[in-house]
Coordinates of C-alpha atoms in Angstrom, one line a residue:
Chain R
M185 CA 7.0 -61.8 72.3
S186 CA 5.4 -58.7 70.8
T187 CA 3.1 -58.2 73.7
T188 CA 5.1 -59.5 76.6
S189 CA 5.6 -56.2 78.3
V190 CA 1.9 -55.3 78.0
E191 CA 0.8 -58.8 79.0
A192 CA 3.0 -58.7 82.0
G193 CA 1.5 -55.4 83.0
N194 CA -2.0 -56.6 82.6
T195 CA -1.5 -59.7 84.5
V196 CA -0.3 -57.8 87.5
I197 CA -3.4 -55.6 87.5
E198 CA -5.8 -58.5 86.8
S199 CA -4.3 -60.8 89.4
K200 CA -5.2 -58.3 92.1
K201 CA -8.8 -58.2 91.0
A202 CA -9.9 -61.6 89.7
P203 CA -7.3 -64.3 89.2
T204 CA -10.0 -66.9 88.1
R205 CA -11.3 -64.7 85.3
S206 CA -8.1 -64.8 83.3
L207 CA -9.8 -66.2 80.1
A208 CA -12.4 -63.4 80.2
A209 CA -9.6 -60.9 80.7
R210 CA -7.7 -62.4 77.8
L211 CA -10.7 -62.2 75.6
F212 CA -11.3 -58.6 76.7
R213 CA -7.7 -57.7 76.0
E214 CA -7.9 -59.3 72.6
R215 CA -11.3 -57.8 71.8
Y216 CA -10.1 -55.8 68.8
G217 CA -8.4 -58.8 67.3
F218 CA -11.7 -60.7 67.7
L219 CA -13.5 -57.8 66.1
L220 CA -11.3 -58.3 63.1
L221 CA -11.7 -62.1 63.1
L222 CA -15.5 -62.1 63.5
P223 CA -16.7 -61.3 59.9
G224 CA -14.4 -63.9 58.4
L225 CA -15.3 -66.5 61.0
V226 CA -19.0 -65.9 60.6
Y227 CA -18.5 -66.3 56.8
F228 CA -16.7 -69.6 57.2
I229 CA -19.2 -71.0 59.7
W230 CA -22.3 -70.0 57.8
F231 CA -21.2 -70.6 54.2
R232 CA -18.7 -73.5 54.6
Y233 CA -19.6 -75.3 57.8
V234 CA -23.3 -75.0 58.2
P235 CA -23.7 -76.5 54.6
M236 CA -21.4 -79.4 55.8
L237 CA -24.0 -80.0 58.5
G238 CA -26.7 -79.6 55.8
N239 CA -25.3 -82.8 54.3
I240 CA -27.7 -84.4 56.8
I241 CA -30.4 -84.2 54.1
A242 CA -28.6 -87.0 52.3
F243 CA -30.1 -89.3 54.9
E244 CA -33.5 -87.8 54.6
D245 CA -36.2 -87.4 52.0
Y246 CA -35.7 -83.7 52.1
S247 CA -38.7 -81.5 51.5
P248 CA -38.2 -77.7 51.4
F249 CA -41.4 -77.3 53.3
K250 CA -40.4 -79.5 56.2
G251 CA -36.8 -78.2 56.4
F252 CA -33.5 -79.7 57.4
L253 CA -34.6 -80.9 60.7
H254 CA -38.1 -82.2 60.1
S255 CA -37.9 -84.1 56.8
D256 CA -38.4 -87.9 57.0
W257 CA -35.3 -89.8 58.0
V258 CA -34.5 -92.6 55.5
G259 CA -31.0 -93.6 56.5
L260 CA -28.8 -94.9 53.7
K261 CA -31.5 -95.2 51.1
H262 CA -30.0 -92.6 48.8
F263 CA -26.5 -94.0 49.2
K264 CA -27.8 -97.4 48.1
R265 CA -29.3 -95.8 45.1
I266 CA -25.8 -94.5 44.1
F267 CA -24.7 -98.1 43.4
E268 CA -27.9 -99.5 42.1
D269 CA -28.7 -96.8 39.6
A270 CA -27.0 -97.7 36.3
E271 CA -26.8 -94.0 35.3
V272 CA -24.8 -93.2 38.4
V273 CA -22.5 -96.1 37.8
R274 CA -21.8 -94.9 34.3
V275 CA -21.3 -91.3 35.6
I276 CA -18.7 -92.5 38.1
G277 CA -17.0 -94.5 35.3
N278 CA -16.9 -91.3 33.2
T279 CA -15.4 -89.4 36.1
L280 CA -12.7 -91.9 36.8
W281 CA -11.9 -92.3 33.1
L282 CA -11.5 -88.5 32.8
F283 CA -9.3 -88.4 35.9
F284 CA -7.1 -91.1 34.3
L285 CA -6.8 -89.2 31.0
Q286 CA -6.1 -85.9 32.8
T287 CA -3.4 -87.5 34.9
L288 CA -1.8 -89.3 32.0
F289 CA -1.9 -86.5 29.5
A290 CA -2.5 -83.1 31.1
F291 CA -0.5 -83.5 34.3
P292 CA 2.9 -84.1 32.8
V293 CA 2.7 -81.2 30.3
P294 CA 3.5 -78.3 32.8
I295 CA 6.5 -80.4 34.0
I296 CA 7.9 -80.8 30.5
L297 CA 7.1 -77.2 29.7
A298 CA 8.9 -76.0 32.9
L299 CA 11.9 -78.1 32.0
M300 CA 11.9 -76.6 28.5
L301 CA 11.6 -73.1 29.8
N302 CA 14.3 -73.7 32.3
E303 CA 16.7 -74.5 29.5
V304 CA 16.1 -71.2 27.7
R305 CA 19.3 -69.1 28.2
N306 CA 18.0 -65.7 27.0
Q307 CA 16.0 -64.3 29.9
R308 CA 14.0 -61.9 27.8
V309 CA 12.8 -64.5 25.4
K310 CA 12.0 -66.8 28.4
R311 CA 9.9 -64.1 30.0
L312 CA 8.1 -63.4 26.7
I313 CA 7.2 -67.0 26.2
Q314 CA 6.0 -67.2 29.9
S315 CA 3.8 -64.1 29.3
V316 CA 2.1 -65.9 26.4
V317 CA 1.6 -69.3 28.0
Y318 CA 0.3 -67.9 31.3
L319 CA -2.4 -65.8 29.7
P320 CA -5.1 -68.5 29.0
H321 CA -5.3 -69.3 32.7
F322 CA -7.0 -66.0 33.2
L323 CA -9.7 -66.5 30.6
S324 CA -13.0 -67.8 31.7
W325 CA -14.2 -71.3 30.7
V326 CA -17.0 -69.7 28.8
V327 CA -14.4 -67.9 26.6
V328 CA -12.3 -71.0 26.2
V329 CA -15.2 -73.3 25.3
G330 CA -16.6 -70.5 23.1
I331 CA -13.3 -70.4 21.2
V332 CA -13.3 -74.1 20.8
T333 CA -16.9 -74.1 19.6
I334 CA -16.1 -71.5 17.0
F335 CA -13.1 -73.4 15.8
L336 CA -14.6 -76.9 15.7
K337 CA -18.1 -76.5 14.6
T338 CA -19.2 -78.0 11.3
E339 CA -18.4 -74.8 9.3
G340 CA -15.6 -73.7 11.6
I341 CA -12.0 -73.0 10.6
V342 CA -10.7 -76.5 11.6
N343 CA -13.2 -78.3 9.3
K344 CA -12.7 -75.7 6.6
G345 CA -8.9 -76.1 6.9
L346 CA -9.2 -79.9 6.8
H347 CA -11.4 -79.7 3.7
F348 CA -9.1 -77.1 2.1
V349 CA -5.9 -79.1 2.6
F350 CA -7.0 -82.8 2.6
G351 CA -10.4 -82.5 1.0
M352 CA -11.9 -84.1 4.1
E353 CA -15.6 -84.2 5.0
P354 CA -16.5 -82.1 8.1
I355 CA -16.0 -83.9 11.5
Q356 CA -18.7 -83.3 14.1
F357 CA -16.1 -82.6 16.9
L358 CA -18.7 -81.2 19.3
Q359 CA -21.4 -83.9 18.8
E360 CA -19.2 -87.0 18.3
P361 CA -19.1 -88.8 21.7
G362 CA -15.5 -90.1 20.9
W363 CA -14.2 -86.5 20.7
F364 CA -15.6 -85.4 24.1
M365 CA -12.9 -86.5 26.5
P366 CA -9.9 -85.7 24.2
L367 CA -11.3 -82.2 23.8
I368 CA -11.8 -81.7 27.5
V369 CA -8.1 -82.8 28.2
L370 CA -6.8 -80.6 25.3
E371 CA -8.7 -77.6 26.6
V372 CA -7.3 -78.1 30.1
I373 CA -3.8 -78.4 28.6
W374 CA -4.3 -75.2 26.5
K375 CA -5.7 -73.2 29.4
E376 CA -3.6 -74.4 32.4
A377 CA -0.3 -76.0 31.2
G378 CA 1.5 -72.6 31.2
W379 CA 0.2 -71.6 34.6
G380 CA 1.1 -75.0 36.0
T381 CA 4.8 -74.4 35.2
I382 CA 5.1 -71.6 37.8
I383 CA 5.3 -73.9 40.8
F384 CA 8.0 -76.1 39.1
L385 CA 9.9 -73.0 37.9
A386 CA 9.9 -71.7 41.5
A387 CA 11.4 -75.0 42.6
L388 CA 14.0 -75.0 39.8
A389 CA 15.0 -71.4 40.7
G390 CA 16.1 -72.7 44.1
V391 CA 18.6 -75.2 42.6
N392 CA 22.2 -74.3 43.4
P393 CA 24.0 -73.4 40.1
T394 CA 27.3 -74.9 41.4
L395 CA 25.7 -78.3 41.2
Y396 CA 25.5 -77.9 37.4
E397 CA 29.0 -76.5 37.2
A398 CA 30.3 -79.5 39.2
A399 CA 28.4 -81.8 36.9
I400 CA 29.8 -80.2 33.8
V401 CA 33.3 -80.5 35.2
D402 CA 32.6 -84.2 35.7
G403 CA 31.6 -84.4 32.1
A404 CA 27.9 -84.8 32.5
S405 CA 25.8 -84.1 29.3
R406 CA 22.7 -81.8 29.3
W407 CA 20.5 -84.9 29.6
R408 CA 22.4 -86.3 32.5
Q409 CA 22.3 -83.0 34.2
M410 CA 18.5 -82.9 33.8
W411 CA 18.2 -86.5 35.0
H412 CA 20.5 -86.1 38.1
I413 CA 20.0 -82.5 39.2
T414 CA 16.9 -80.9 37.7
L415 CA 14.4 -83.7 38.0
P416 CA 15.3 -84.5 41.6
A417 CA 14.9 -80.8 42.4
I418 CA 11.2 -80.9 41.4
R419 CA 10.4 -84.5 42.6
G420 CA 8.9 -83.3 45.9
T421 CA 6.7 -80.8 44.1
I422 CA 5.5 -83.4 41.6
I423 CA 4.6 -85.8 44.5
I424 CA 2.8 -83.1 46.4
L425 CA 0.8 -82.2 43.4
L426 CA 0.0 -85.8 42.7
I427 CA -1.3 -86.2 46.2
L428 CA -3.5 -83.2 45.9
R429 CA -4.8 -84.5 42.6
L430 CA -5.8 -87.8 44.1
G431 CA -7.8 -85.9 46.7
S432 CA -9.9 -84.4 44.0
V433 CA -10.1 -87.5 41.9
L434 CA -13.9 -87.1 41.6
D435 CA -13.8 -83.4 40.9
S436 CA -13.9 -82.9 37.1
G437 CA -14.3 -79.1 36.9
F438 CA -18.0 -78.4 36.7
T439 CA -18.0 -75.4 34.5
Q440 CA -15.9 -76.7 31.7
I441 CA -17.8 -80.0 31.4
F442 CA -21.2 -78.3 31.8
L443 CA -20.4 -76.0 29.0
M444 CA -19.1 -78.7 26.7
L445 CA -22.0 -81.1 27.3
N446 CA -24.9 -81.4 24.8
P447 CA -27.5 -84.1 24.3
F448 CA -25.2 -86.0 21.9
T449 CA -22.3 -86.3 24.4
M450 CA -24.3 -86.6 27.7
D451 CA -23.7 -90.4 27.9
V452 CA -19.9 -90.2 27.7
G453 CA -19.4 -86.7 29.2
N454 CA -21.7 -86.6 32.3
V455 CA -19.5 -86.6 35.4
L456 CA -20.4 -86.5 39.1
D457 CA -20.2 -82.7 39.3
T458 CA -22.6 -82.2 36.5
F459 CA -24.8 -85.1 37.6
V460 CA -25.3 -83.5 41.0
Y461 CA -26.3 -80.3 39.3
F462 CA -28.8 -82.0 36.9
K463 CA -30.3 -84.2 39.6
G464 CA -30.1 -81.9 42.6
I465 CA -30.8 -78.4 41.2
Q466 CA -32.6 -79.0 37.9
Q467 CA -34.7 -81.9 39.0
S468 CA -34.9 -80.8 42.6
D469 CA -34.0 -84.2 43.9
F470 CA -32.1 -82.5 46.7
S471 CA -31.4 -85.6 48.9
F472 CA -30.1 -87.8 46.1
G473 CA -27.9 -85.0 44.8
T474 CA -26.6 -84.3 48.2
A475 CA -25.9 -88.0 48.8
V476 CA -23.9 -88.2 45.6
G477 CA -22.0 -84.9 46.5
L478 CA -21.2 -86.2 50.0
F479 CA -20.0 -89.5 48.6
K480 CA -17.7 -87.6 46.3
G481 CA -16.4 -85.4 49.1
L482 CA -15.8 -88.3 51.5
V483 CA -13.9 -90.3 48.8
G484 CA -11.7 -87.3 48.2
L485 CA -11.1 -86.8 52.0
V486 CA -10.2 -90.4 52.6
L487 CA -8.0 -90.6 49.5
I488 CA -6.0 -87.5 50.4
L489 CA -5.4 -88.6 54.0
A490 CA -4.4 -92.1 52.9
V491 CA -2.1 -91.0 50.1
N492 CA -0.5 -88.3 52.3
R493 CA 0.3 -90.9 55.0
L494 CA 1.6 -93.3 52.3
A495 CA 3.9 -90.6 50.9
K496 CA 5.3 -89.9 54.3
K497 CA 5.9 -93.6 54.9
F498 CA 8.0 -93.7 51.7
G499 CA 10.1 -90.8 53.1
E500 CA 8.5 -88.0 51.0
E501 CA 7.4 -84.8 52.6
G502 CA 3.6 -85.0 52.2
V503 CA 1.2 -82.1 52.2
F504 CA 0.4 -81.7 55.9
Chain N
M90 CA 32.0 -69.1 35.4
P91 CA 31.3 -69.2 31.7
I92 CA 31.2 -72.6 30.2
K93 CA 31.9 -73.2 26.5
R94 CA 28.8 -74.6 24.7
T95 CA 29.2 -77.5 22.4
L96 CA 27.6 -77.9 19.0
S97 CA 25.1 -80.4 20.3
D98 CA 24.2 -78.0 23.1
R99 CA 23.4 -75.4 20.6
I100 CA 21.2 -77.7 18.5
T101 CA 19.4 -78.8 21.6
D102 CA 18.8 -75.2 22.6
G103 CA 17.7 -74.3 19.1
I104 CA 15.1 -77.1 18.9
N105 CA 13.9 -76.3 22.4
L106 CA 13.4 -72.7 21.5
L107 CA 11.7 -73.5 18.2
L108 CA 9.2 -75.8 20.0
L109 CA 8.5 -73.1 22.6
L110 CA 7.9 -70.5 19.9
L111 CA 5.6 -72.9 18.1
L112 CA 3.7 -73.5 21.3
S113 CA 3.4 -69.7 21.8
L114 CA 1.9 -69.4 18.4
V115 CA -0.6 -72.2 19.2
M116 CA -1.6 -70.1 22.3
L117 CA -1.8 -66.8 20.4
F118 CA -3.5 -68.0 17.1
P119 CA -7.0 -68.3 18.6
F120 CA -6.8 -64.7 19.8
Y121 CA -5.6 -63.5 16.4
Y122 CA -8.3 -65.4 14.5
I123 CA -11.1 -64.4 16.7
T124 CA -10.1 -60.7 16.6
A125 CA -9.5 -60.7 12.8
V126 CA -12.8 -62.4 11.9
S127 CA -14.8 -60.3 14.4
F128 CA -14.0 -57.3 12.2
S129 CA -14.9 -59.0 8.9
S130 CA -17.8 -57.8 6.8
Y131 CA -20.9 -59.9 6.1
E132 CA -20.0 -60.4 2.4
E133 CA -16.5 -61.4 3.1
F134 CA -17.3 -63.8 5.9
V135 CA -20.0 -65.6 3.8
N136 CA -18.1 -65.7 0.6
T137 CA -14.5 -66.5 1.7
E138 CA -13.6 -70.2 1.8
L139 CA -10.9 -69.8 4.5
L140 CA -11.0 -66.4 6.0
L141 CA -7.7 -65.6 7.8
F142 CA -7.2 -61.9 7.2
P143 CA -10.2 -59.7 6.3
K144 CA -9.5 -57.2 3.5
A145 CA -12.0 -54.7 4.9
W146 CA -12.1 -54.3 8.7
V147 CA -15.6 -53.2 9.7
L148 CA -17.3 -52.7 13.0
D149 CA -20.7 -54.2 12.2
A150 CA -20.6 -57.0 14.8
Y151 CA -19.5 -54.5 17.5
R152 CA -22.1 -52.0 16.5
F153 CA -24.8 -54.8 16.7
I154 CA -23.6 -55.7 20.2
F155 CA -23.6 -52.2 21.5
D156 CA -27.1 -51.7 20.1
S157 CA -28.4 -54.5 22.3
K158 CA -29.7 -53.5 25.7
E159 CA -29.0 -57.0 27.0
F160 CA -25.2 -57.0 26.4
I161 CA -24.7 -53.5 27.7
R162 CA -26.7 -54.3 30.8
S163 CA -24.8 -57.5 31.5
I164 CA -21.5 -55.5 31.2
G165 CA -22.9 -53.0 33.8
V166 CA -24.0 -55.8 36.1
T167 CA -20.6 -57.6 35.8
V168 CA -18.6 -54.4 36.4
Y169 CA -20.6 -53.8 39.5
I170 CA -20.2 -57.3 40.8
T171 CA -16.5 -57.3 40.0
I172 CA -15.8 -54.1 41.9
V173 CA -18.1 -54.6 44.9
G174 CA -17.1 -58.3 45.0
A175 CA -13.4 -57.6 45.0
L176 CA -13.7 -54.9 47.7
V177 CA -15.9 -57.2 50.0
S178 CA -13.5 -60.1 49.4
L179 CA -10.5 -57.9 50.2
L180 CA -12.1 -56.6 53.4
L181 CA -13.1 -60.0 54.7
T182 CA -9.9 -61.7 53.7
S183 CA -7.5 -59.1 55.0
T184 CA -9.3 -58.6 58.4
M185 CA -9.4 -62.4 59.0
A186 CA -5.8 -63.0 57.7
F187 CA -4.5 -60.3 60.0
S188 CA -6.4 -61.5 63.0
L189 CA -5.0 -65.0 62.4
T190 CA -1.5 -63.5 62.9
R191 CA -2.4 -62.0 66.3
R192 CA -2.2 -65.3 68.4
L193 CA -5.8 -64.8 69.7
W194 CA -7.4 -67.2 72.1
G195 CA -8.3 -70.3 70.1
Q196 CA -6.3 -69.3 67.0
R197 CA -5.2 -72.9 66.1
F198 CA -8.9 -73.8 65.9
Y199 CA -9.8 -70.9 63.6
L200 CA -6.8 -71.8 61.4
F201 CA -7.9 -75.4 61.3
L202 CA -11.4 -74.3 60.2
V203 CA -9.8 -72.6 57.2
L204 CA -7.3 -75.3 56.3
F205 CA -9.9 -78.1 56.6
T206 CA -11.9 -76.5 53.7
F207 CA -8.9 -77.4 51.4
I208 CA -9.6 -81.1 51.8
F209 CA -13.3 -81.2 52.3
G210 CA -16.1 -79.0 50.9
A211 CA -19.7 -79.0 51.8
G212 CA -21.0 -79.8 48.3
M213 CA -23.1 -78.0 45.8
I214 CA -26.6 -78.8 47.0
P215 CA -26.3 -78.0 50.7
T216 CA -24.4 -74.8 49.9
Y217 CA -27.2 -73.9 47.4
L218 CA -29.8 -74.5 50.1
I219 CA -28.0 -72.3 52.6
V220 CA -27.6 -69.5 50.1
K221 CA -31.3 -69.9 49.4
A222 CA -32.2 -69.9 53.1
T223 CA -30.1 -66.7 53.5
G224 CA -32.4 -65.1 50.9
L225 CA -29.7 -64.5 48.3
I226 CA -31.3 -66.3 45.3
N227 CA -31.7 -63.8 42.4
S228 CA -29.7 -61.2 44.3
Y229 CA -26.3 -60.0 43.0
W230 CA -25.0 -60.7 46.5
S231 CA -25.3 -64.4 45.8
L232 CA -22.3 -63.9 43.4
I233 CA -20.4 -61.9 46.0
I234 CA -20.9 -63.4 49.5
P235 CA -20.9 -67.2 49.2
D236 CA -17.4 -67.2 47.7
A237 CA -16.2 -64.1 49.3
I238 CA -13.1 -65.6 51.0
S239 CA -10.8 -67.9 49.1
S240 CA -9.1 -70.1 51.7
F241 CA -6.0 -70.1 49.5
N242 CA -5.8 -66.3 49.3
L243 CA -6.5 -66.1 53.0
I244 CA -3.5 -68.3 53.9
V245 CA -1.2 -66.5 51.4
M246 CA -2.2 -63.1 52.7
R247 CA -1.6 -64.3 56.3
Q248 CA 1.9 -65.4 55.2
F249 CA 2.4 -62.0 53.7
F250 CA 1.3 -60.2 56.9
M251 CA 3.6 -62.4 59.0
S252 CA 6.5 -61.3 56.8
I253 CA 6.0 -57.7 57.9
P254 CA 8.7 -57.0 60.5
E255 CA 7.4 -57.8 64.0
E256 CA 9.3 -54.7 65.4
L257 CA 6.7 -52.4 63.8
N258 CA 3.9 -54.1 65.7
E259 CA 5.9 -54.2 68.9
A260 CA 6.6 -50.5 68.7
A261 CA 2.9 -49.8 68.1
V262 CA 1.9 -52.0 71.0
I263 CA 4.2 -50.1 73.3
D264 CA 2.7 -46.8 72.0
G265 CA -0.7 -48.2 73.2
A266 CA -2.1 -49.2 69.8
N267 CA -4.8 -51.9 69.7
D268 CA -5.1 -54.6 67.0
W269 CA -7.6 -52.5 65.1
Q270 CA -5.2 -49.6 65.0
I271 CA -2.3 -51.8 64.0
Y272 CA -4.4 -53.2 61.2
T273 CA -5.5 -49.9 59.8
R274 CA -2.4 -47.8 60.4
I275 CA 0.5 -50.2 60.0
I276 CA -0.6 -53.4 58.1
L277 CA -2.9 -51.9 55.5
P278 CA -0.6 -49.0 54.4
L279 CA 2.4 -51.3 54.2
S280 CA 0.4 -53.9 52.2
K281 CA -1.0 -51.7 49.5
P282 CA 0.7 -53.4 46.5
A283 CA -0.1 -56.8 47.9
L284 CA -3.7 -55.9 48.5
A285 CA -4.0 -54.5 45.0
A286 CA -2.7 -57.8 43.6
F287 CA -5.2 -59.9 45.7
G288 CA -7.9 -57.5 44.7
L289 CA -7.1 -58.0 41.0
F290 CA -7.2 -61.8 41.5
Y291 CA -10.6 -61.6 43.2
A292 CA -11.8 -59.2 40.4
V293 CA -10.7 -61.5 37.6
G294 CA -12.5 -64.4 39.4
Q295 CA -15.7 -62.3 39.6
W296 CA -15.5 -61.2 36.0
N297 CA -15.1 -64.8 34.9
T298 CA -17.7 -66.2 37.2
Y299 CA -20.2 -68.5 35.5
F300 CA -21.2 -71.3 37.9
N301 CA -22.6 -69.2 40.6
A302 CA -24.5 -67.1 38.1
I303 CA -26.4 -70.0 36.7
L304 CA -26.9 -71.5 40.1
Y305 CA -28.2 -68.5 41.9
L306 CA -29.6 -66.1 39.3
N307 CA -32.8 -67.4 37.5
D308 CA -33.8 -64.1 36.1
P309 CA -32.4 -63.5 32.5
A310 CA -32.6 -59.8 33.2
K311 CA -29.8 -60.3 35.8
W312 CA -27.5 -62.4 33.6
T313 CA -23.8 -61.6 33.8
V314 CA -21.4 -61.2 30.8
Q315 CA -20.3 -64.9 30.9
V316 CA -23.9 -66.2 30.9
I317 CA -24.8 -64.0 27.9
L318 CA -21.6 -65.0 26.2
R319 CA -22.5 -68.7 26.5
Q320 CA -25.9 -68.1 25.0
I321 CA -24.4 -66.2 22.1
V322 CA -21.4 -68.4 21.3
I323 CA -21.8 -71.9 22.7
L324 CA -25.6 -72.2 22.2
D325 CA -25.3 -70.1 19.0
D326 CA -28.3 -68.0 19.9
A327 CA -27.3 -64.4 19.3
A328 CA -30.6 -63.4 17.8
N329 CA -32.7 -64.3 20.9
T330 CA -30.1 -63.3 23.5
L331 CA -29.6 -59.9 22.0
A332 CA -33.2 -59.6 20.9
S333 CA -33.4 -55.8 21.2
A334 CA -30.6 -55.3 18.7
A335 CA -31.8 -58.1 16.4
R336 CA -35.2 -56.3 16.1
D337 CA -33.5 -53.0 15.1
A338 CA -31.1 -54.7 12.7
A339 CA -33.9 -56.8 11.1
R340 CA -35.6 -53.5 10.1
S341 CA -32.6 -52.3 8.3
A342 CA -32.0 -55.7 6.8
H343 CA -28.4 -55.7 7.9
L344 CA -27.8 -58.5 10.5
P345 CA -24.1 -59.4 10.9
P346 CA -23.4 -63.2 10.8
P347 CA -23.9 -64.7 14.3
E348 CA -20.3 -66.0 14.1
T349 CA -18.8 -62.6 14.0
I350 CA -21.2 -61.4 16.7
G351 CA -20.0 -64.2 18.9
M352 CA -16.4 -63.4 18.2
A353 CA -16.9 -59.7 18.9
A354 CA -18.6 -60.7 22.2
I355 CA -15.6 -62.9 23.1
I356 CA -13.2 -60.0 22.5
L357 CA -15.3 -57.6 24.5
A358 CA -15.5 -60.1 27.4
T359 CA -11.8 -60.7 27.3
I360 CA -10.5 -57.1 26.9
P361 CA -10.7 -56.2 30.7
I362 CA -8.6 -59.3 31.5
L363 CA -6.0 -58.3 28.9
I364 CA -5.9 -54.8 30.4
V365 CA -5.1 -56.0 33.9
Y366 CA -2.9 -59.0 32.8
P367 CA 0.4 -57.1 33.0
F368 CA -0.4 -56.2 36.6
L369 CA -1.5 -59.8 37.4
Q370 CA 1.7 -61.2 35.9
K371 CA 3.9 -59.0 38.0
H372 CA 2.4 -60.4 41.2
F373 CA 1.2 -64.0 40.6
A374 CA 4.6 -65.7 40.6
K375 CA 5.3 -64.2 44.0
G376 CA 1.9 -65.3 45.3
V377 CA 2.3 -68.9 44.2
M378 CA 5.7 -69.1 45.9
L379 CA 4.4 -67.5 49.1
G380 CA 1.6 -70.0 49.1
S381 CA 4.0 -72.9 48.8
V382 CA 5.7 -72.0 52.0
K383 CA 4.5 -74.3 54.7
G384 CA 2.7 -72.4 57.4

C-alpha cells in the first residue's frame, strides 16, 4: 500500500515502452532495496548455504589438495562407519543421555522459577531478584567453567568446606567420571535458568487479572489458581520450547563440554559436537567429521519437523 | 480490587521469597568469593584454612596480570574484535532486516533462507573449510565475519522495523525518497535505542567468543581474552600463559599464587560485561518478547 501511487505511475510509463520487461522494471525500481539486501544475502549464501553444499565431502574421501569437487567419491562409507565404530556409538549414547538429563532436570527449572517470581507481590524485590538471576547468562562459558574449576578442584573451597565441616577427604569432582554429567547440568541451570524465565514471565504477564479475581470469588486456593489459570497460560510456551529442544537433541553445547572435558572424563563426556571437532579438526579426518555432523543435523531436522506436525495434530500451535 | 490475604497465603509468600533470596545468594556467592580471594595476599592465601574474607586486600595478582604482555595484548585484541564485530554485525543485520520489510521481488525466498537456518545448520567442518577457503584462518576477521548475522537478531530487528508507522515511509516515498534514503534518514534515526541494544548483544557475544577463536586462530600471539583465561584458570597454567610477567616476578621472588591470578583474570574478563549489564537488562526482555511474535 505504501507504494501504490508510485507504482501506478511507473506502470503507466513502463507499459508504453516495454510491457514484457515488467520484471526488469520492477528490479530496477527496487534497486536500492536490493542494494541493502545484497550484503546480508551474500553473507547467508556464502557462510550458511555454501557450507551446506560442502557437506558433499561426507560422501567423499576429501583431500584438501583435490578439493570439494575432485576428491574420490565413496558413497555412504563414512555413514556406515558411524554405526560400526564403537567410539561413535558410545559418543551418541553420551549425547542422548545428556539430553535426557538436561530435559529432566534443567528444562523445568526456569518454569518453576518463573512461577515463583510470578508470585512475588513486591515489584521492586521481584525486579531485584530478576537482575541477579539473569546475570550469569551473559558470562562466557570460560568464566563459568573457570569458576567451577576454582570451586571444585582438590584444594578448592568446596573440598575445604567439606573437610572443615564433615572432615571429608577431598573429592575429585573434575576428574571423577561420575561427576561429569551432573556438573554439566548444574552449570546449565546456574547459567541459564534465570534467563529462561523471561519467556514464561512474558506469557504470564498476558494473563487477564480478572481470571484470578473470579477464581478467588469462587473460593479457589493459591494452588488451584496456579493449576487452573497460571499453568494453562504457559502450556503453549512449554510445548513450543520442548519442540525446539527435540530439534537440537544432538546439540550438547560445544564450548561448555569442550572446556569441561579432560582425559579422565573423555569416555563419559565426549558428545557428538566435541567428537566432530576432535576427529574433523584436530585429526583432519574431514570427511568422517562432516558425515557425523551431517547425521546430527539431519536427525535434528527430521525430529523438529515430525514433532511440530505431531503437536499440531494434537491441537497445539506448533512452531511454524 | 484488593483482596484480603489469609495467613496461609502469607506463609506461602514468605517461603517463596525466602527460597528466591537463597537462590540469589547462590548466584552471587561465586562473584563475591572470586573477588575477595583475588585481592588476598600470598601469605594469607597459603596459610588460611578456609579463606572467605581476606584481612589485607592487596593488588599483587592484578599487578602480575598487568605486567604480562600476553594478557594486555589479548585485551586489546578482544576490544578491537568486539567493537569492529558489533559494528559490522549491526550494519549487515540492519540493512538486510530493513530490505526484508520492503516487499522486494523474491522476498519470501530470502526470508525462507534466513528462517531455514533455524532448523538446519551446515555443520562445523564444512563451515571451517569455507572460512579457510575464504582465507580467514588466523585473521581476526574469522571471528567477525562467519557469525556476523544472527538469524534470531535479524528476525527480531525486522519485526522492530515493521513496527515503525508505515505512514512515515509513505510520506517519504511521496516525497521521492528511495529505499536507501528511507533506511538512512527515517529508519536508522528512529531506531537508535534499538540499534544500541542489538549492538550491545553482538558486543557481548564477541567479548565472550571462545569456539571461533580456537577454531580459526592457531597463533597464540592472536589469542583472545577467553582463550587466555582458559589457559590460566581451567588448564591452571598461569606461569606459561603469562610468561613475560612470570619472568619478571621470578626475579623479584614474588609470584602470587596461580589461584589468585586466575581469579583476578576472571574478574578482569567479567568487568566489561558487568558495566553494560544494566543497559542489556533494560532491553532484553523487550527483545525476547518481540522475537516470540510470530512473523
